[in-house]
Structure formats: C-alpha cells, structure tokens
Amino acid sequence: MKKTAIILFAFFLGISFLKADSFMKDGLFNEFLIPFQNRELYRAPVDDPLIDSLAAYADRLGERLNGVVLVARHDTILLEKAYGYLELFKNTRGYENVTDNDLEALRDRQGNAMTTNTLFELASVSKQFTAAAILKLCHDGKLKLTDSLEQYIPGTPYGKVTIKQMLSHNSGLPEYFNFDYTVYDTTPFITNEQLIEVLKKNPTQWMFKPSQGYSYTNTNYALLASIVSIVSGMKFEQYVRDYLWKPAGMKNTYYFTELVGLYPDRQQPAISVRKGQEFANIRALDGITSSPISRGHFKGGSLAQYDRLNGVLGDKGVYTTAEDLVRWTNTYFIDCKILPKELIAEATKMQNKTSNGIIPKDLYGYGLHLEDKENGYLVYHGGLWNGYHNLWVYRPKDGVQIIYLSNFYNYSHPGQSRIWLKLIDEMMKR
C-alpha cells in the first residue's frame, strides 16, 4: 500500500474513535454515518476516499482470504468486505461424481460468491456465548461458579470439578476430541447428552488434578452448555437465543443443530445438509429464514464433510455473520446491557492462574483469550474447526473490533490484526 493511503487509513480510524452517538449528538462528520435500518449499527460510506484507503489494505488480505473481513469501532463499521466463494471447488475430494473440468463452472455459478451476510461456523469463537450464559445464570442466582459438576451432572468420575475451573480450563478434564468414535452410538451426530454418557461409562485419566494446571479443553465448554440447559430447564440453543442473542439484536445467528434439524419436533428439508448446497432453509426457533451458508475447506481446498462431533454444542457450533458479532460486542462488552460491568470485567481478566501460583503463557478469562502487549490489552478468540478459520479481536480501550471469518483453512490472516492495530497506534501519536 502506498504511504499516503496508510496515512489516510489511520487518520480515518483516528477520527472514528468517537462513538457513533457522539457523532450524531455533536453534529460532527454526519456525512460519514449511514445507519442500518433497525440494526443500531452505522456504516461509513463506501465512496469516501478515506474508506477507499482502508479497502485497499483489506484487498491485499483478500488475495488469500476466502471469507469476510470487518473492522469496526463501537457501533460504526469502517470496513466490511467479502472475498471468494461459499464453496471453493478446488478439487474433487468431497464431491462425488464431479470431474476436474466441472469444478471451475461449479465455483463460478450464480449464488456461490461470498457475501457479507454469509453464515460461518465460528468454531471456538462460540465459547464466549457459553461463558456468558453461565455468567447470566450466576447473576440471576441460579448457580454459583464454585458449584461442582456433580451438583448438576452426577455420576461422572469428574464430579469434583467446579464451574469456574471449567470456564478457565483449569479442570484437568480429558479432551473429548481425542475419544474414539466407537465409544458413541451410531447416530449421525453426537449430542451433549451422549458425550455425558460416554464420560460416565468410559472414564479417561485426568490430565491433572483440578486447579493444578491449565489445558485448553473443549470438554469443559460442552459440559457447561449441558449445565445451562439443566439449570434453565430450556434447550441450550433456546436459552442462548432468548437471553443473549435477542437482547443483542442478533437476527442471523444459529446453532448447527438448528441448521440441520436434529430435533424431531421441527420438520426440516433434507436438502439443508446436502453437499454443494449454497443456500439452506434455516428453521430457527422463532421463524424460518433463507441465508447463504458457507462450507468449510481444508488446507488443500478440499471440502470438509460434516463431522459427527458437530452435534456437540458449547465449545463450538455457532453459525453467524460478522455484523452480528459487532452487535454482540457492543451489547455485551461495551454497553454491558446483558450483564453488569463488574461481571464483564471478571470475564475479561485472567482467570486461569493455577493453585500453585503459575500463570500460563496463554492468558484466559471466561470464554476469552487475553493479551497485553505492544498493541494494548486485547480480548480475543480464534476458531479452527471443520475447515473454518476465524478470529475475533476486541480492544476495550477504544472499542476497535477486527473480525475475520474464513471457510478456508489456509492461514490467510494470522498476524494481520497486529499490523492494523500498530498502524492505528503509530498514526494516533503523530
């Protein structure tokens, strides 16, 4: 990028470090703000030269990124661009009866282009919603973080583990990703309930005694999702939707189970899980919506088939858009409309210090990775699962948000967020 473009880009971010309502209140830069209809978000105009400079930088990333990139500050979206395809069709692996000659035609057909309202599987970025659900129940007096697993899911050999230890990955629980599929039944998708039965019947050795170590383990968040359901008396998906997503205005966010219709009480068209389907009928709990759904792809470009573990929720399983993630960040972290500021502060500070005083290199709060380095204090989470490669970054001091949602696991964006934050900070000092 040319030096002048970088300066313009950083300058625009600098003047944007006022919340959108401040723009409106003071009557400053009103021409920069285009309100979304009924969405409480604002977008800077795409035809502004300052936005052009930001877009030029994003386009450099787009040479490799297959997905969506979004940069926002509070409720103002500075940039949102989509690159590539919902399905890559780079090779025939994952597509039966498709020849190499047909791949290009399939890739370029109408309806296969990536859009900014495409749904992506968030993978582990989903964990923050599970943590928020637990904290919401705690705030409502329905449970305590010191409660044990045994109080809610009796019969497992891990009953002494506390909710807090699971939130911070200090539990020592084994990683269910490493279990052999033969320990489960033969249903197409494994559920949280089946995972619990496996933990009861097939005990695996502890990784360490509770609180004496730290290990990022998906089992923790799968069990936390089950606790949410047990304590609330609701399906996990319904609780998260009613108490988290609806207050945040997230209208394009679903769980995998809602996309493929695993529950018999909702009739779903079989085509919703068919390979090669760019658009699927989504039956959310409160209605029917047709939305573009991306499919994950592995490093070589082959289509990732749905995994049996996709049915386990809490550690993963959320499908959403970049814009809905901005709504979530604004509502939950910045405006504290779901939980009080004090609980958000607890969620976004280091919680995984071990009982012997060791602070792991990987700082973790409640469903959130943390970092305090040259770019300031960052709250973030990545996600890798089934061909998806995502990153959500939030900087509390100025409300900057950087989101990458990619359905191609090709390492296109690692390190890029630090570059953008460094540019912002350097230009703001001048």
Short mmCIF file of C-alpha atoms in Angstrom, two decimals:
data_model
loop_
_atom_site.label_atom_id
_atom_site.label_comp_id
_atom_site.label_asym_id
_atom_site.label_seq_id
_atom_site.Cartn_x
_atom_site.Cartn_y
_atom_site.Cartn_z
CA MET A 1 0.00 0.00 0.00
CA LYS A 2 1.24 3.50 -0.73
CA LYS A 3 2.37 5.61 2.22
CA THR A 4 -0.35 8.20 1.63
CA ALA A 5 -3.01 5.50 1.66
CA ILE A 6 -1.74 4.19 5.01
CA ILE A 7 -1.83 7.70 6.46
CA LEU A 8 -5.37 8.29 5.24
CA PHE A 9 -6.44 4.92 6.59
CA ALA A 10 -5.00 5.59 10.02
CA PHE A 11 -6.37 9.15 10.03
CA PHE A 12 -9.87 7.92 9.37
CA LEU A 13 -9.60 5.40 12.18
CA GLY A 14 -8.37 8.20 14.40
CA ILE A 15 -11.33 10.49 13.81
CA SER A 16 -13.59 7.48 14.14
CA PHE A 17 -12.56 6.98 17.75
CA LEU A 18 -15.75 8.65 18.86
CA LYS A 19 -18.82 6.54 19.34
CA ALA A 20 -21.47 6.93 16.66
CA ASP A 21 -23.94 8.51 19.03
CA SER A 22 -21.32 11.17 19.80
CA PHE A 23 -21.10 11.90 16.08
CA MET A 24 -24.83 12.41 15.95
CA LYS A 25 -25.01 14.37 19.18
CA ASP A 26 -22.29 16.82 18.26
CA GLY A 27 -23.30 17.08 14.61
CA LEU A 28 -19.75 16.20 13.55
CA PHE A 29 -18.96 14.13 10.48
CA ASN A 30 -22.61 13.21 9.98
CA GLU A 31 -21.83 12.52 6.35
CA PHE A 32 -19.67 9.60 7.46
CA LEU A 33 -22.50 7.70 9.09
CA ILE A 34 -25.12 5.69 7.25
CA PRO A 35 -27.47 3.99 9.73
CA PHE A 36 -28.53 0.38 9.19
CA GLN A 37 -32.28 0.01 9.18
CA ASN A 38 -33.40 -1.19 12.63
CA ARG A 39 -29.97 -2.59 13.43
CA GLU A 40 -28.37 0.05 15.66
CA LEU A 41 -25.19 -0.03 13.57
CA TYR A 42 -23.68 2.63 11.35
CA ARG A 43 -21.57 2.31 8.25
CA ALA A 44 -19.12 4.80 6.82
CA PRO A 45 -19.86 5.49 3.12
CA VAL A 46 -18.02 3.31 0.66
CA ASP A 47 -17.39 6.17 -1.77
CA ASP A 48 -15.32 8.20 0.69
CA PRO A 49 -11.58 8.37 -0.16
CA LEU A 50 -10.66 7.53 3.43
CA ILE A 51 -12.67 4.34 3.22
CA ASP A 52 -11.03 3.62 -0.11
CA SER A 53 -7.65 3.53 1.60
CA LEU A 54 -8.90 1.12 4.20
CA ALA A 55 -10.44 -1.06 1.49
CA ALA A 56 -7.14 -1.11 -0.40
CA TYR A 57 -5.42 -2.58 2.64
CA ALA A 58 -8.19 -5.17 3.03
CA ASP A 59 -7.89 -6.11 -0.63
CA ARG A 60 -4.30 -7.12 -0.04
CA LEU A 61 -5.57 -9.60 2.53
CA GLY A 62 -8.32 -10.64 0.16
CA GLU A 63 -5.75 -12.02 -2.25
CA ARG A 64 -5.57 -15.03 0.09
CA LEU A 65 -8.57 -14.69 2.39
CA ASN A 66 -11.66 -16.60 1.36
CA GLY A 67 -14.33 -15.13 3.57
CA VAL A 68 -15.29 -11.85 5.24
CA VAL A 69 -13.19 -9.20 6.97
CA LEU A 70 -14.76 -6.49 9.12
CA VAL A 71 -13.25 -3.57 11.03
CA ALA A 72 -15.40 -1.54 13.41
CA ARG A 73 -15.16 0.90 16.26
CA HIS A 74 -18.06 0.61 18.68
CA ASP A 75 -21.23 0.77 16.55
CA THR A 76 -19.59 2.16 13.41
CA ILE A 77 -18.49 -0.30 10.74
CA LEU A 78 -15.47 1.15 8.98
CA LEU A 79 -14.97 -1.71 6.57
CA GLU A 80 -16.74 -4.93 5.65
CA LYS A 81 -15.75 -6.89 2.55
CA ALA A 82 -16.30 -10.39 1.26
CA TYR A 83 -13.87 -12.38 -0.87
CA GLY A 84 -14.07 -15.69 -2.67
CA TYR A 85 -16.71 -18.36 -2.64
CA LEU A 86 -19.13 -20.21 -0.40
CA GLU A 87 -17.63 -23.39 -1.81
CA LEU A 88 -14.21 -23.49 -3.42
CA PHE A 89 -14.48 -26.48 -5.76
CA LYS A 90 -10.68 -26.58 -5.89
CA ASN A 91 -10.52 -30.36 -6.11
CA THR A 92 -12.93 -33.27 -6.30
CA ARG A 93 -12.32 -34.51 -2.76
CA GLY A 94 -15.67 -34.19 -1.01
CA TYR A 95 -17.63 -34.14 -4.28
CA GLU A 96 -18.64 -37.48 -5.68
CA ASN A 97 -19.13 -37.74 -9.44
CA VAL A 98 -17.61 -34.31 -10.13
CA THR A 99 -14.82 -34.11 -12.70
CA ASP A 100 -11.92 -31.68 -12.66
CA ASN A 101 -13.35 -29.98 -15.74
CA ASP A 102 -16.59 -29.24 -13.93
CA LEU A 103 -15.01 -27.61 -10.89
CA GLU A 104 -14.50 -24.15 -12.34
CA ALA A 105 -18.05 -23.97 -13.64
CA LEU A 106 -19.40 -25.00 -10.25
CA ARG A 107 -17.27 -22.45 -8.43
CA ASP A 108 -18.34 -19.57 -10.66
CA ARG A 109 -22.01 -20.40 -10.85
CA GLN A 110 -24.57 -17.88 -9.68
CA GLY A 111 -25.13 -17.86 -5.95
CA ASN A 112 -21.72 -19.22 -4.98
CA ALA A 113 -20.00 -15.87 -4.42
CA MET A 114 -19.16 -14.98 -0.83
CA THR A 115 -21.33 -12.21 0.65
CA THR A 116 -21.12 -10.11 3.79
CA ASN A 117 -24.26 -11.77 5.16
CA THR A 118 -22.87 -15.29 4.77
CA LEU A 119 -23.10 -17.58 7.80
CA PHE A 120 -19.86 -19.11 9.11
CA GLU A 121 -19.27 -21.74 11.76
CA LEU A 122 -17.47 -19.77 14.48
CA ALA A 123 -15.76 -22.85 15.93
CA SER A 124 -14.20 -21.91 19.29
CA VAL A 125 -15.22 -18.26 19.00
CA SER A 126 -18.54 -19.79 20.14
CA LYS A 127 -17.18 -20.36 23.66
CA GLN A 128 -17.81 -16.78 24.76
CA PHE A 129 -21.57 -17.31 24.37
CA THR A 130 -21.46 -20.39 26.59
CA ALA A 131 -19.48 -18.48 29.19
CA ALA A 132 -21.93 -15.58 29.01
CA ALA A 133 -24.86 -17.97 29.53
CA ILE A 134 -23.20 -19.40 32.65
CA LEU A 135 -22.46 -15.91 33.99
CA LYS A 136 -26.05 -14.85 33.28
CA LEU A 137 -27.38 -17.78 35.35
CA CYS A 138 -24.89 -16.90 38.07
CA HIS A 139 -26.03 -13.28 38.09
CA ASP A 140 -29.64 -14.42 38.29
CA GLY A 141 -28.86 -16.55 41.35
CA LYS A 142 -29.44 -19.87 39.59
CA LEU A 143 -25.93 -21.23 40.20
CA LYS A 144 -22.53 -20.34 41.65
CA LEU A 145 -19.15 -20.54 39.97
CA THR A 146 -17.95 -22.58 42.96
CA ASP A 147 -20.62 -25.22 42.34
CA SER A 148 -19.32 -28.64 41.36
CA LEU A 149 -20.06 -30.64 38.23
CA GLU A 150 -21.55 -33.33 40.46
CA GLN A 151 -24.34 -30.99 41.57
CA TYR A 152 -25.72 -30.82 38.04
CA ILE A 153 -24.38 -33.89 36.24
CA PRO A 154 -24.00 -36.66 38.83
CA GLY A 155 -22.34 -39.95 38.02
CA THR A 156 -19.21 -38.82 36.21
CA PRO A 157 -15.76 -39.54 37.67
CA TYR A 158 -15.03 -35.80 37.34
CA GLY A 159 -17.68 -34.58 39.78
CA LYS A 160 -15.29 -32.56 41.96
CA VAL A 161 -14.55 -30.09 39.15
CA THR A 162 -16.11 -26.65 39.64
CA ILE A 163 -17.88 -24.49 37.09
CA LYS A 164 -15.17 -21.85 37.41
CA GLN A 165 -12.43 -24.41 36.70
CA MET A 166 -14.24 -25.44 33.53
CA LEU A 167 -14.68 -21.82 32.44
CA SER A 168 -10.94 -21.15 32.83
CA HIS A 169 -9.73 -24.55 31.54
CA ASN A 170 -8.18 -25.43 34.90
CA SER A 171 -10.34 -28.55 35.30
CA GLY A 172 -7.98 -31.27 34.10
CA LEU A 173 -10.82 -32.92 32.15
CA PRO A 174 -9.80 -35.07 29.17
CA GLU A 175 -10.28 -33.75 25.63
CA TYR A 176 -13.31 -35.39 24.04
CA PHE A 177 -11.95 -34.64 20.58
CA ASN A 178 -9.44 -37.42 21.30
CA PHE A 179 -12.05 -40.08 22.10
CA ASP A 180 -12.53 -42.90 19.61
CA TYR A 181 -15.81 -42.65 17.72
CA THR A 182 -16.59 -46.24 18.67
CA VAL A 183 -17.44 -45.14 22.22
CA TYR A 184 -20.52 -43.35 20.89
CA ASP A 185 -23.69 -44.80 19.41
CA THR A 186 -24.36 -44.86 15.68
CA THR A 187 -26.49 -41.71 15.33
CA PRO A 188 -25.29 -39.33 12.57
CA PHE A 189 -24.38 -36.55 15.01
CA ILE A 190 -23.20 -36.96 18.58
CA THR A 191 -25.03 -34.86 21.18
CA ASN A 192 -24.03 -33.35 24.51
CA GLU A 193 -26.16 -35.95 26.27
CA GLN A 194 -24.29 -38.78 24.53
CA LEU A 195 -20.97 -37.21 25.49
CA ILE A 196 -22.04 -37.16 29.14
CA GLU A 197 -22.92 -40.87 29.00
CA VAL A 198 -19.53 -41.62 27.47
CA LEU A 199 -17.81 -39.73 30.28
CA LYS A 200 -19.75 -41.81 32.80
CA LYS A 201 -19.15 -45.19 31.18
CA ASN A 202 -15.67 -44.72 29.73
CA PRO A 203 -13.66 -42.74 32.28
CA THR A 204 -10.38 -41.37 31.00
CA GLN A 205 -7.43 -40.31 33.10
CA TRP A 206 -7.28 -36.75 34.38
CA MET A 207 -4.76 -34.53 32.62
CA PHE A 208 -4.02 -33.04 36.05
CA LYS A 209 -5.83 -32.54 39.30
CA PRO A 210 -8.37 -29.68 39.23
CA SER A 211 -6.79 -26.21 39.51
CA GLN A 212 -3.24 -27.60 39.41
CA GLY A 213 -2.74 -26.95 35.71
CA TYR A 214 -4.13 -25.32 32.61
CA SER A 215 -5.12 -27.04 29.38
CA TYR A 216 -7.44 -25.59 26.78
CA THR A 217 -10.02 -28.38 26.51
CA ASN A 218 -13.28 -28.45 24.57
CA THR A 219 -14.88 -30.87 27.02
CA ASN A 220 -15.14 -28.04 29.55
CA TYR A 221 -17.46 -25.95 27.39
CA ALA A 222 -19.54 -28.88 26.16
CA LEU A 223 -20.33 -29.72 29.80
CA LEU A 224 -21.00 -26.07 30.60
CA ALA A 225 -23.59 -25.98 27.80
CA SER A 226 -25.32 -29.00 29.37
CA ILE A 227 -25.33 -27.25 32.74
CA VAL A 228 -27.00 -24.21 31.16
CA SER A 229 -29.76 -26.46 29.84
CA ILE A 230 -30.20 -28.33 33.13
CA VAL A 231 -30.31 -25.22 35.30
CA SER A 232 -32.53 -23.16 32.99
CA GLY A 233 -34.89 -26.01 32.11
CA MET A 234 -34.55 -24.97 28.47
CA LYS A 235 -32.71 -26.28 25.45
CA PHE A 236 -29.28 -24.73 25.39
CA GLU A 237 -29.95 -23.15 21.99
CA GLN A 238 -33.17 -21.56 23.21
CA TYR A 239 -31.61 -20.12 26.36
CA VAL A 240 -28.74 -18.51 24.45
CA ARG A 241 -31.13 -17.10 21.87
CA ASP A 242 -33.61 -15.67 24.39
CA TYR A 243 -31.17 -14.26 26.92
CA LEU A 244 -28.13 -13.34 24.82
CA TRP A 245 -28.76 -13.09 21.10
CA LYS A 246 -32.17 -11.42 21.11
CA PRO A 247 -31.08 -8.65 23.53
CA ALA A 248 -28.07 -8.07 21.28
CA GLY A 249 -30.22 -7.81 18.14
CA MET A 250 -28.53 -10.84 16.54
CA LYS A 251 -31.07 -11.95 13.94
CA ASN A 252 -28.74 -14.03 11.77
CA THR A 253 -27.19 -16.33 14.35
CA TYR A 254 -27.96 -20.03 14.79
CA TYR A 255 -26.59 -23.24 16.19
CA PHE A 256 -25.59 -26.10 13.95
CA THR A 257 -28.42 -28.18 15.35
CA GLU A 258 -30.88 -25.60 14.07
CA LEU A 259 -29.37 -25.64 10.61
CA VAL A 260 -29.59 -29.37 10.04
CA GLY A 261 -32.70 -30.07 12.10
CA LEU A 262 -31.53 -32.72 14.53
CA TYR A 263 -34.66 -32.40 16.62
CA PRO A 264 -37.76 -34.41 15.61
CA ASP A 265 -40.20 -31.69 16.70
CA ARG A 266 -39.13 -29.47 13.77
CA GLN A 267 -39.55 -30.81 10.25
CA GLN A 268 -36.58 -29.91 8.11
CA PRO A 269 -35.96 -30.36 4.38
CA ALA A 270 -33.26 -32.96 3.73
CA ILE A 271 -31.59 -30.56 1.31
CA SER A 272 -30.39 -28.41 4.21
CA VAL A 273 -27.39 -30.70 4.72
CA ARG A 274 -26.79 -31.83 1.16
CA LYS A 275 -23.27 -31.33 -0.19
CA GLY A 276 -22.88 -28.46 -2.60
CA GLN A 277 -25.86 -26.51 -1.29
CA GLU A 278 -25.04 -22.81 -1.00
CA PHE A 279 -28.44 -21.80 0.37
CA ALA A 280 -30.26 -23.79 3.01
CA ASN A 281 -33.59 -23.34 4.73
CA ILE A 282 -32.88 -22.41 8.33
CA ARG A 283 -35.60 -23.08 10.83
CA ALA A 284 -34.64 -21.04 13.86
CA LEU A 285 -36.76 -21.42 16.96
CA ASP A 286 -38.71 -18.28 16.14
CA GLY A 287 -39.14 -18.50 12.38
CA ILE A 288 -37.77 -19.51 9.00
CA THR A 289 -35.02 -17.64 7.18
CA SER A 290 -33.13 -18.36 3.99
CA SER A 291 -29.47 -17.36 4.30
CA PRO A 292 -26.23 -18.17 2.45
CA ILE A 293 -24.21 -20.75 4.36
CA SER A 294 -20.52 -21.28 3.75
CA ARG A 295 -18.93 -24.72 3.80
CA GLY A 296 -15.54 -25.30 5.40
CA HIS A 297 -12.46 -26.31 3.41
CA PHE A 298 -9.16 -27.81 4.49
CA LYS A 299 -5.69 -26.54 3.59
CA GLY A 300 -5.59 -28.15 0.17
CA GLY A 301 -9.00 -26.75 -0.71
CA SER A 302 -10.96 -29.97 -0.26
CA LEU A 303 -14.49 -29.74 1.11
CA ALA A 304 -14.79 -30.55 4.81
CA GLN A 305 -17.59 -33.04 5.34
CA TYR A 306 -19.71 -32.50 8.42
CA ASP A 307 -18.13 -34.22 11.41
CA ARG A 308 -20.11 -36.36 13.86
CA LEU A 309 -18.90 -34.06 16.64
CA ASN A 310 -20.72 -31.10 15.04
CA GLY A 311 -23.73 -32.05 17.14
CA VAL A 312 -21.93 -31.26 20.41
CA LEU A 313 -22.53 -27.63 21.36
CA GLY A 314 -20.99 -25.15 23.78
CA ASP A 315 -17.40 -25.43 22.64
CA LYS A 316 -18.36 -24.67 19.03
CA GLY A 317 -21.45 -24.85 16.83
CA VAL A 318 -22.50 -21.19 16.39
CA TYR A 319 -23.15 -20.01 12.83
CA THR A 320 -23.31 -16.24 12.41
CA THR A 321 -22.27 -13.20 10.39
CA ALA A 322 -19.56 -10.63 11.04
CA GLU A 323 -22.18 -7.92 11.60
CA ASP A 324 -23.93 -9.94 14.29
CA LEU A 325 -20.59 -10.29 16.08
CA VAL A 326 -20.33 -6.49 16.15
CA ARG A 327 -23.80 -6.31 17.67
CA TRP A 328 -22.74 -8.81 20.30
CA THR A 329 -19.54 -6.96 21.16
CA ASN A 330 -21.36 -3.65 21.51
CA THR A 331 -24.18 -5.03 23.64
CA TYR A 332 -22.26 -7.43 25.86
CA PHE A 333 -18.79 -5.96 26.30
CA ILE A 334 -19.15 -2.22 25.63
CA ASP A 335 -22.66 -1.28 26.73
CA CYS A 336 -22.98 -4.05 29.37
CA LYS A 337 -26.69 -4.49 28.61
CA ILE A 338 -26.75 -8.22 29.35
CA LEU A 339 -24.51 -8.40 32.41
CA PRO A 340 -23.25 -5.66 34.76
CA LYS A 341 -19.89 -4.06 34.16
CA GLU A 342 -18.37 -5.87 37.15
CA LEU A 343 -19.10 -9.31 35.68
CA ILE A 344 -17.80 -8.29 32.25
CA ALA A 345 -14.62 -7.15 33.98
CA GLU A 346 -14.28 -10.60 35.56
CA ALA A 347 -14.87 -12.34 32.25
CA THR A 348 -12.19 -10.26 30.52
CA LYS A 349 -9.41 -10.65 33.06
CA MET A 350 -7.01 -13.54 33.60
CA GLN A 351 -8.74 -16.40 35.46
CA ASN A 352 -6.53 -19.40 34.70
CA LYS A 353 -3.79 -18.94 37.29
CA THR A 354 -3.10 -22.36 38.82
CA SER A 355 -3.37 -23.21 42.51
CA ASN A 356 0.43 -23.25 42.85
CA GLY A 357 0.66 -19.68 41.52
CA ILE A 358 1.76 -20.44 37.96
CA ILE A 359 0.42 -18.03 35.31
CA PRO A 360 0.17 -19.83 31.95
CA LYS A 361 1.59 -18.19 28.83
CA ASP A 362 -1.90 -18.43 27.35
CA LEU A 363 -3.98 -15.99 29.41
CA TYR A 364 -7.63 -16.97 29.58
CA GLY A 365 -10.69 -15.37 31.14
CA TYR A 366 -14.20 -16.79 30.80
CA GLY A 367 -14.55 -17.98 27.20
CA LEU A 368 -11.94 -15.45 26.10
CA HIS A 369 -8.23 -15.32 25.34
CA LEU A 370 -6.38 -12.26 26.62
CA GLU A 371 -3.21 -10.45 25.63
CA ASP A 372 -1.46 -7.37 26.99
CA LYS A 373 1.41 -6.42 24.72
CA GLU A 374 2.53 -3.57 22.48
CA ASN A 375 -0.90 -3.19 20.90
CA GLY A 376 -2.65 -2.76 24.22
CA TYR A 377 -4.94 -5.06 26.16
CA LEU A 378 -6.79 -7.34 23.76
CA VAL A 379 -9.75 -9.65 24.28
CA TYR A 380 -9.95 -12.21 21.50
CA HIS A 381 -10.67 -15.75 20.41
CA GLY A 382 -9.77 -17.82 17.40
CA GLY A 383 -11.67 -20.71 15.93
CA LEU A 384 -10.50 -23.74 13.94
CA TRP A 385 -12.96 -26.48 13.13
CA ASN A 386 -14.15 -28.45 10.15
CA GLY A 387 -12.36 -26.25 7.59
CA TYR A 388 -13.21 -22.89 9.20
CA HIS A 389 -10.53 -20.46 10.37
CA ASN A 390 -11.80 -17.43 12.30
CA LEU A 391 -10.57 -14.64 14.54
CA TRP A 392 -12.49 -12.09 16.63
CA VAL A 393 -10.49 -9.30 18.30
CA TYR A 394 -11.77 -6.56 20.61
CA ARG A 395 -9.68 -3.81 22.19
CA PRO A 396 -11.52 -2.41 25.25
CA LYS A 397 -9.65 0.90 25.47
CA ASP A 398 -11.10 2.25 22.21
CA GLY A 399 -13.75 -0.24 21.10
CA VAL A 400 -11.85 -1.34 17.99
CA GLN A 401 -13.03 -4.68 16.60
CA ILE A 402 -11.37 -6.79 13.93
CA ILE A 403 -13.17 -9.86 12.60
CA TYR A 404 -12.02 -12.47 10.13
CA LEU A 405 -14.45 -15.23 9.16
CA SER A 406 -12.96 -17.70 6.71
CA ASN A 407 -14.16 -21.02 5.33
CA PHE A 408 -10.69 -21.91 4.00
CA TYR A 409 -8.08 -23.14 6.46
CA ASN A 410 -5.08 -21.64 4.61
CA TYR A 411 -3.57 -19.34 7.27
CA SER A 412 -4.52 -16.21 5.36
CA HIS A 413 -4.91 -13.77 8.25
CA PRO A 414 -2.69 -14.64 11.28
CA GLY A 415 -0.65 -11.60 12.34
CA GLN A 416 -2.63 -9.13 10.25
CA SER A 417 -4.63 -7.78 13.20
CA ARG A 418 -1.45 -6.77 15.00
CA ILE A 419 -0.32 -4.88 11.92
CA TRP A 420 -3.57 -2.94 11.75
CA LEU A 421 -3.52 -2.10 15.45
CA LYS A 422 0.10 -0.99 15.21
CA LEU A 423 -0.75 1.30 12.31
CA ILE A 424 -3.58 2.84 14.31
CA ASP A 425 -1.41 3.48 17.35
CA GLU A 426 1.54 4.89 15.40
CA MET A 427 -0.60 7.33 13.46
CA MET A 428 -2.53 8.47 16.53
CA LYS A 429 0.73 9.53 18.21
CA ARG A 430 1.59 12.00 15.44
#
